[in-house]
Amino acid sequence: RSLPDFIDYRISPAQSDLRKIYGSCTAWIFPSREEGFGLPILEALASGAPLIATPAGAAPEILKSGGGCILDGFNADEMADKIVQMASIGADEWKSTSSECFRISKVHSLEKSIDKFESVLMEISKKP
């Protein structure tokens, strides 16, 4: 079964293409059931793409202050409803959400995450 012409489906895009891909999205869909750090989430946010995400991995922590929405679970109907809602918002609301996405990406930068991880390891190493 082929996809409609308006769908741009890519497998393993070049790293150099990611910013353009993320930046072209009205929203970034994160349907994962298992995720670790959440690099795709941060990449999308850094490009200003609001997220519609399942509650997997770091998504609830990263999106708790905005930048899109966290689904209650792993329900396709709920995700479809959120996609329609996001596609229906006005330009001003989208721009505001996009700006919030960029701000959130800076709070959870790789450098800050490494610093937090290192401090936890140092704290653990001090315990008897």
GROMACS .gro file of N, CA and C in nm:
model
  384
    1ARG      N    1   0.085  -0.118   0.000
    1ARG     CA    2   0.000   0.000   0.000
    1ARG      C    3   0.089   0.123   0.000
    2SER      N    4   0.066   0.214  -0.090
    2SER     CA    5   0.149   0.333  -0.099
    2SER      C    6   0.090   0.447  -0.015
    3LEU      N    7   0.176   0.540   0.022
    3LEU     CA    8   0.135   0.655   0.102
    3LEU      C    9   0.083   0.766   0.012
    4PRO      N   10  -0.004   0.851   0.064
    4PRO     CA   11  -0.051   0.966  -0.015
    4PRO      C   12   0.066   1.057  -0.052
    5ASP      N   13   0.051   1.131  -0.160
    5ASP     CA   14   0.158   1.218  -0.209
    5ASP      C   15   0.201   1.325  -0.109
    6PHE      N   16   0.111   1.366  -0.019
    6PHE     CA   17   0.145   1.474   0.075
    6PHE      C   18   0.230   1.425   0.192
    7ILE      N   19   0.257   1.296   0.200
    7ILE     CA   20   0.339   1.241   0.308
    7ILE      C   21   0.482   1.225   0.259
    8ASP      N   22   0.574   1.280   0.336
    8ASP     CA   23   0.717   1.270   0.308
    8ASP      C   24   0.776   1.173   0.410
    9TYR      N   25   0.790   1.048   0.372
    9TYR     CA   26   0.836   0.943   0.462
    9TYR      C   27   0.984   0.916   0.437
   10ARG      N   28   1.066   0.929   0.541
   10ARG     CA   29   1.210   0.907   0.527
   10ARG      C   30   1.259   0.809   0.632
   11ILE      N   31   1.348   0.725   0.590
   11ILE     CA   32   1.412   0.629   0.681
   11ILE      C   33   1.558   0.671   0.694
   12SER      N   34   1.604   0.688   0.817
   12SER     CA   35   1.743   0.724   0.846
   12SER      C   36   1.793   0.841   0.761
   13PRO      N   37   1.730   0.957   0.775
   13PRO     CA   38   1.777   1.072   0.697
   13PRO      C   39   1.918   1.114   0.740
   14ALA      N   40   1.986   1.182   0.652
   14ALA     CA   41   2.119   1.232   0.683
   14ALA      C   42   2.111   1.329   0.800
   15GLN      N   43   2.210   1.327   0.887
   15GLN     CA   44   2.214   1.416   1.003
   15GLN      C   45   2.199   1.561   0.959
   16SER      N   46   2.259   1.596   0.847
   16SER     CA   47   2.254   1.734   0.799
   16SER      C   48   2.114   1.777   0.754
   17ASP      N   49   2.024   1.681   0.732
   17ASP     CA   50   1.887   1.711   0.688
   17ASP      C   51   1.789   1.725   0.805
   18LEU      N   52   1.829   1.685   0.925
   18LEU     CA   53   1.735   1.681   1.037
   18LEU      C   54   1.674   1.816   1.071
   19ARG      N   55   1.755   1.920   1.078
   19ARG     CA   56   1.702   2.052   1.115
   19ARG      C   57   1.593   2.096   1.017
   20LYS      N   58   1.618   2.076   0.888
   20LYS     CA   59   1.520   2.114   0.787
   20LYS      C   60   1.393   2.031   0.802
   21ILE      N   61   1.408   1.902   0.826
   21ILE     CA   62   1.291   1.813   0.842
   21ILE      C   63   1.209   1.855   0.963
   22TYR      N   64   1.276   1.868   1.079
   22TYR     CA   65   1.204   1.909   1.200
   22TYR      C   66   1.138   2.046   1.181
   23GLY      N   67   1.214   2.139   1.122
   23GLY     CA   68   1.164   2.275   1.105
   23GLY      C   69   1.047   2.287   1.009
   24SER      N   70   1.027   2.188   0.925
   24SER     CA   71   0.916   2.193   0.830
   24SER      C   72   0.786   2.138   0.888
   25CYS      N   73   0.791   2.088   1.010
   25CYS     CA   74   0.675   2.022   1.071
   25CYS      C   75   0.584   2.121   1.144
   26THR      N   76   0.456   2.102   1.130
   26THR     CA   77   0.360   2.175   1.212
   26THR      C   78   0.369   2.123   1.355
   27ALA      N   79   0.392   1.994   1.368
   27ALA     CA   80   0.413   1.929   1.498
   27ALA      C   81   0.497   1.804   1.473
   28TRP      N   82   0.568   1.764   1.576
   28TRP     CA   83   0.649   1.641   1.568
   28TRP      C   84   0.576   1.534   1.648
   29ILE      N   85   0.550   1.422   1.584
   29ILE     CA   86   0.479   1.313   1.649
   29ILE      C   87   0.583   1.218   1.708
   30PHE      N   88   0.571   1.193   1.836
   30PHE     CA   89   0.662   1.104   1.908
   30PHE      C   90   0.580   0.988   1.962
   31PRO      N   91   0.567   0.878   1.883
   31PRO     CA   92   0.479   0.768   1.922
   31PRO      C   93   0.547   0.656   2.000
   32SER      N   94   0.667   0.679   2.048
   32SER     CA   95   0.747   0.574   2.110
   32SER      C   96   0.681   0.515   2.236
   33ARG      N   97   0.702   0.387   2.255
   33ARG     CA   98   0.659   0.320   2.378
   33ARG      C   99   0.774   0.308   2.476
   34GLU      N  100   0.897   0.312   2.425
   34GLU     CA  101   1.017   0.305   2.508
   34GLU      C  102   1.119   0.404   2.453
   35GLU      N  103   1.176   0.480   2.540
   35GLU     CA  104   1.275   0.578   2.497
   35GLU      C  105   1.365   0.608   2.614
   36GLY      N  106   1.488   0.638   2.586
   36GLY     CA  107   1.583   0.673   2.689
   36GLY      C  108   1.589   0.823   2.709
   37PHE      N  109   1.698   0.882   2.668
   37PHE     CA  110   1.723   1.024   2.690
   37PHE      C  111   1.623   1.114   2.617
   38GLY      N  112   1.584   1.081   2.498
   38GLY     CA  113   1.487   1.163   2.426
   38GLY      C  114   1.549   1.260   2.328
   39LEU      N  115   1.660   1.222   2.265
   39LEU     CA  116   1.726   1.311   2.170
   39LEU      C  117   1.634   1.357   2.058
   40PRO      N  118   1.552   1.270   1.997
   40PRO     CA  119   1.461   1.321   1.893
   40PRO      C  120   1.365   1.429   1.945
   41ILE      N  121   1.324   1.417   2.070
   41ILE     CA  122   1.237   1.518   2.130
   41ILE      C  123   1.310   1.652   2.136
   42LEU      N  124   1.433   1.650   2.185
   42LEU     CA  125   1.509   1.775   2.196
   42LEU      C  126   1.545   1.833   2.061
   43GLU      N  127   1.574   1.748   1.964
   43GLU     CA  128   1.604   1.797   1.829
   43GLU      C  129   1.481   1.868   1.771
   44ALA      N  130   1.365   1.809   1.787
   44ALA     CA  131   1.243   1.870   1.736
   44ALA      C  132   1.216   2.003   1.808
   45LEU      N  133   1.228   2.003   1.939
   45LEU     CA  134   1.205   2.126   2.015
   45LEU      C  135   1.302   2.236   1.974
   46ALA      N  136   1.429   2.201   1.956
   46ALA     CA  137   1.531   2.300   1.919
   46ALA      C  138   1.502   2.361   1.782
   47SER      N  139   1.430   2.287   1.699
   47SER     CA  140   1.391   2.339   1.567
   47SER      C  141   1.259   2.413   1.572
   48GLY      N  142   1.198   2.419   1.690
   48GLY     CA  143   1.072   2.491   1.706
   48GLY      C  144   0.948   2.411   1.673
   49ALA      N  145   0.962   2.280   1.659
   49ALA     CA  146   0.847   2.196   1.626
   49ALA      C  147   0.777   2.151   1.755
   50PRO      N  148   0.652   2.191   1.777
   50PRO     CA  149   0.578   2.142   1.893
   50PRO      C  150   0.563   1.990   1.887
   51LEU      N  151   0.556   1.928   2.004
   51LEU     CA  152   0.546   1.783   2.010
   51LEU      C  153   0.410   1.733   2.051
   52ILE      N  154   0.376   1.619   1.998
   52ILE     CA  155   0.262   1.540   2.044
   52ILE      C  156   0.327   1.406   2.079
   53ALA      N  157   0.336   1.376   2.207
   53ALA     CA  158   0.418   1.265   2.251
   53ALA      C  159   0.347   1.168   2.343
   54THR      N  160   0.385   1.043   2.332
   54THR     CA  161   0.341   0.942   2.428
   54THR      C  162   0.420   0.962   2.557
   55PRO      N  163   0.373   0.909   2.668
   55PRO     CA  164   0.443   0.926   2.795
   55PRO      C  165   0.559   0.828   2.811
   56ALA      N  166   0.650   0.826   2.713
   56ALA     CA  167   0.764   0.734   2.716
   56ALA      C  168   0.893   0.809   2.744
   57GLY      N  169   0.983   0.744   2.813
   57GLY     CA  170   1.115   0.799   2.837
   57GLY      C  171   1.112   0.937   2.900
   58ALA      N  172   1.189   1.027   2.843
   58ALA     CA  173   1.204   1.161   2.899
   58ALA      C  174   1.093   1.257   2.858
   59ALA      N  175   1.003   1.214   2.771
   59ALA     CA  176   0.898   1.304   2.720
   59ALA      C  177   0.818   1.374   2.831
   60PRO      N  178   0.767   1.303   2.931
   60PRO     CA  179   0.689   1.374   3.034
   60PRO      C  180   0.770   1.480   3.108
   61GLU      N  181   0.896   1.450   3.136
   61GLU     CA  182   0.982   1.546   3.207
   61GLU      C  183   1.012   1.667   3.119
   62ILE      N  184   1.048   1.642   2.995
   62ILE     CA  185   1.087   1.751   2.905
   62ILE      C  186   0.968   1.840   2.871
   63LEU      N  187   0.851   1.782   2.853
   63LEU     CA  188   0.734   1.860   2.809
   63LEU      C  189   0.643   1.905   2.923
   64LYS      N  190   0.685   1.887   3.047
   64LYS     CA  191   0.596   1.922   3.158
   64LYS      C  192   0.563   2.071   3.165
   65SER      N  193   0.648   2.156   3.109
   65SER     CA  194   0.620   2.300   3.115
   65SER      C  195   0.572   2.357   2.982
   66GLY      N  196   0.543   2.270   2.885
   66GLY     CA  197   0.492   2.318   2.757
   66GLY      C  198   0.566   2.257   2.641
   67GLY      N  199   0.549   2.318   2.525
   67GLY     CA  200   0.616   2.269   2.405
   67GLY      C  201   0.537   2.166   2.328
   68GLY      N  202   0.412   2.151   2.362
   68GLY     CA  203   0.328   2.051   2.297
   68GLY      C  204   0.241   1.981   2.399
   69CYS      N  205   0.218   1.853   2.377
   69CYS     CA  206   0.134   1.781   2.472
   69CYS      C  207   0.180   1.637   2.489
   70ILE      N  208   0.153   1.585   2.607
   70ILE     CA  209   0.179   1.445   2.640
   70ILE      C  210   0.045   1.373   2.638
   71LEU      N  211   0.039   1.264   2.567
   71LEU     CA  212  -0.083   1.184   2.564
   71LEU      C  213  -0.099   1.112   2.698
   72ASP      N  214  -0.222   1.074   2.728
   72ASP     CA  215  -0.246   1.001   2.852
   72ASP      C  216  -0.189   0.860   2.847
   73GLY      N  217  -0.178   0.806   2.727
   73GLY     CA  218  -0.128   0.669   2.712
   73GLY      C  219  -0.079   0.647   2.570
   74PHE      N  220  -0.109   0.531   2.518
   74PHE     CA  221  -0.062   0.493   2.386
   74PHE      C  222  -0.181   0.464   2.295
   75ASN      N  223  -0.274   0.558   2.293
   75ASN     CA  224  -0.399   0.542   2.221
   75ASN      C  225  -0.395   0.619   2.089
   76ALA      N  226  -0.414   0.548   1.978
   76ALA     CA  227  -0.407   0.611   1.845
   76ALA      C  228  -0.516   0.716   1.826
   77ASP      N  229  -0.635   0.693   1.881
   77ASP     CA  230  -0.744   0.790   1.866
   77ASP      C  231  -0.710   0.920   1.938
   78GLU      N  232  -0.653   0.910   2.057
   78GLU     CA  233  -0.614   1.030   2.131
   78GLU      C  234  -0.505   1.105   2.052
   79MET      N  235  -0.410   1.031   1.996
   79MET     CA  236  -0.305   1.095   1.917
   79MET      C  237  -0.365   1.166   1.795
   80ALA      N  238  -0.457   1.100   1.728
   80ALA     CA  239  -0.522   1.161   1.611
   80ALA      C  240  -0.594   1.290   1.650
   81ASP      N  241  -0.664   1.289   1.763
   81ASP     CA  242  -0.733   1.409   1.810
   81ASP      C  243  -0.635   1.523   1.835
   82LYS      N  244  -0.522   1.492   1.897
   82LYS     CA  245  -0.421   1.595   1.926
   82LYS      C  246  -0.357   1.648   1.798
   83ILE      N  247  -0.339   1.561   1.700
   83ILE     CA  248  -0.285   1.605   1.571
   83ILE      C  249  -0.381   1.705   1.506
   84VAL      N  250  -0.509   1.673   1.506
   84VAL     CA  251  -0.609   1.764   1.448
   84VAL      C  252  -0.611   1.896   1.525
   85GLN      N  253  -0.604   1.889   1.659
   85GLN     CA  254  -0.603   2.013   1.740
   85GLN      C  255  -0.481   2.099   1.706
   86MET      N  256  -0.364   2.036   1.697
   86MET     CA  257  -0.242   2.112   1.670
   86MET      C  258  -0.246   2.172   1.530
   87ALA      N  259  -0.299   2.098   1.434
   87ALA     CA  260  -0.307   2.148   1.296
   87ALA      C  261  -0.410   2.260   1.283
   88SER      N  262  -0.497   2.274   1.382
   88SER     CA  263  -0.605   2.372   1.376
   88SER      C  264  -0.575   2.501   1.451
   89ILE      N  265  -0.466   2.509   1.525
   89ILE     CA  266  -0.439   2.631   1.601
   89ILE      C  267  -0.398   2.743   1.507
   90GLY      N  268  -0.419   2.863   1.552
   90GLY     CA  269  -0.385   2.980   1.472
   90GLY      C  270  -0.236   3.005   1.468
   91ALA      N  271  -0.194   3.091   1.375
   91ALA     CA  272  -0.052   3.120   1.355
   91ALA      C  273   0.013   3.179   1.480
   92ASP      N  274  -0.057   3.268   1.550
   92ASP     CA  275   0.001   3.331   1.670
   92ASP      C  276   0.023   3.229   1.781
   93GLU      N  277  -0.075   3.142   1.802
   93GLU     CA  278  -0.060   3.039   1.906
   93GLU      C  279   0.052   2.942   1.869
   94TRP      N  280   0.060   2.905   1.741
   94TRP     CA  281   0.166   2.814   1.698
   94TRP      C  282   0.302   2.879   1.719
   95LYS      N  283   0.314   3.005   1.683
   95LYS     CA  284   0.442   3.077   1.698
   95LYS      C  285   0.483   3.084   1.845
   96SER      N  286   0.387   3.109   1.932
   96SER     CA  287   0.414   3.112   2.076
   96SER      C  288   0.460   2.975   2.126
   97THR      N  289   0.392   2.870   2.082
   97THR     CA  290   0.430   2.734   2.122
   97THR      C  291   0.567   2.699   2.067
   98SER      N  292   0.595   2.738   1.944
   98SER     CA  293   0.724   2.712   1.883
   98SER      C  294   0.836   2.782   1.960
   99SER      N  295   0.814   2.904   2.002
   99SER     CA  296   0.914   2.977   2.082
   99SER      C  297   0.938   2.906   2.215
  100GLU      N  298   0.831   2.857   2.275
  100GLU     CA  299   0.843   2.782   2.400
  100GLU      C  300   0.923   2.653   2.377
  101CYS      N  301   0.905   2.590   2.264
  101CYS     CA  302   0.980   2.469   2.231
  101CYS      C  303   1.129   2.498   2.232
  102PHE      N  304   1.168   2.605   2.167
  102PHE     CA  305   1.309   2.642   2.160
  102PHE      C  306   1.364   2.669   2.300
  103ARG      N  307   1.287   2.741   2.382
  103ARG     CA  308   1.331   2.770   2.520
  103ARG      C  309   1.351   2.641   2.598
  104ILE      N  310   1.257   2.548   2.587
  104ILE     CA  311   1.266   2.420   2.659
  104ILE      C  312   1.388   2.342   2.613
  105SER      N  313   1.418   2.346   2.484
  105SER     CA  314   1.535   2.271   2.435
  105SER      C  315   1.663   2.323   2.498
  106LYS      N  316   1.669   2.452   2.526
  106LYS     CA  317   1.789   2.509   2.588
  106LYS      C  318   1.801   2.466   2.735
  107VAL      N  319   1.689   2.451   2.802
  107VAL     CA  320   1.690   2.406   2.942
  107VAL      C  321   1.744   2.263   2.953
  108HIS      N  322   1.714   2.182   2.852
  108HIS     CA  323   1.752   2.041   2.854
  108HIS      C  324   1.865   2.013   2.754
  109SER      N  325   1.957   2.104   2.740
  109SER     CA  326   2.066   2.086   2.644
  109SER      C  327   2.152   1.966   2.683
  110LEU      N  328   2.224   1.915   2.586
  110LEU     CA  329   2.312   1.802   2.611
  110LEU      C  330   2.415   1.836   2.718
  111GLU      N  331   2.470   1.956   2.711
  111GLU     CA  332   2.571   1.997   2.809
  111GLU      C  333   2.514   1.997   2.951
  112LYS      N  334   2.394   2.052   2.967
  112LYS     CA  335   2.332   2.055   3.100
  112LYS      C  336   2.299   1.914   3.147
  113SER      N  337   2.256   1.829   3.057
  113SER     CA  338   2.224   1.692   3.094
  113SER      C  339   2.350   1.617   3.136
  114ILE      N  340   2.459   1.640   3.067
  114ILE     CA  341   2.587   1.576   3.105
  114ILE      C  342   2.630   1.624   3.243
  115ASP      N  343   2.617   1.755   3.268
  115ASP     CA  344   2.653   1.809   3.400
  115ASP      C  345   2.569   1.747   3.510
  116LYS      N  346   2.438   1.733   3.487
  116LYS     CA  347   2.350   1.671   3.587
  116LYS      C  348   2.389   1.526   3.611
  117PHE      N  349   2.414   1.453   3.503
  117PHE     CA  350   2.451   1.312   3.514
  117PHE      C  351   2.582   1.299   3.591
  118GLU      N  352   2.679   1.383   3.559
  118GLU     CA  353   2.808   1.379   3.629
  118GLU      C  354   2.791   1.409   3.778
  119SER      N  355   2.707   1.506   3.812
  119SER     CA  356   2.688   1.539   3.954
  119SER      C  357   2.622   1.424   4.029
  120VAL      N  358   2.531   1.354   3.965
  120VAL     CA  359   2.468   1.236   4.028
  120VAL      C  360   2.573   1.128   4.051
  121LEU      N  361   2.656   1.104   3.952
  121LEU     CA  362   2.763   1.004   3.968
  121LEU      C  363   2.860   1.041   4.079
  122MET      N  364   2.894   1.169   4.086
  122MET     CA  365   2.984   1.215   4.193
  122MET      C  366   2.920   1.197   4.330
  123GLU      N  367   2.793   1.226   4.340
  123GLU     CA  368   2.720   1.210   4.466
  123GLU      C  369   2.717   1.063   4.508
  124ILE      N  370   2.691   0.976   4.414
  124ILE     CA  371   2.687   0.833   4.441
  124ILE      C  372   2.824   0.783   4.485
  125SER      N  373   2.928   0.832   4.423
  125SER     CA  374   3.065   0.786   4.455
  125SER      C  375   3.108   0.827   4.595
  126LYS      N  376   3.045   0.929   4.653
  126LYS     CA  377   3.078   0.976   4.787
  126LYS      C  378   3.011   0.896   4.897
  127LYS      N  379   2.908   0.820   4.860
  127LYS     CA  380   2.835   0.743   4.962
  127LYS      C  381   2.918   0.622   5.004
  128PRO      N  382   2.909   0.590   5.135
  128PRO     CA  383   2.987   0.474   5.186
  128PRO      C  384   2.935   0.342   5.135
   0.00000   0.00000   0.00000
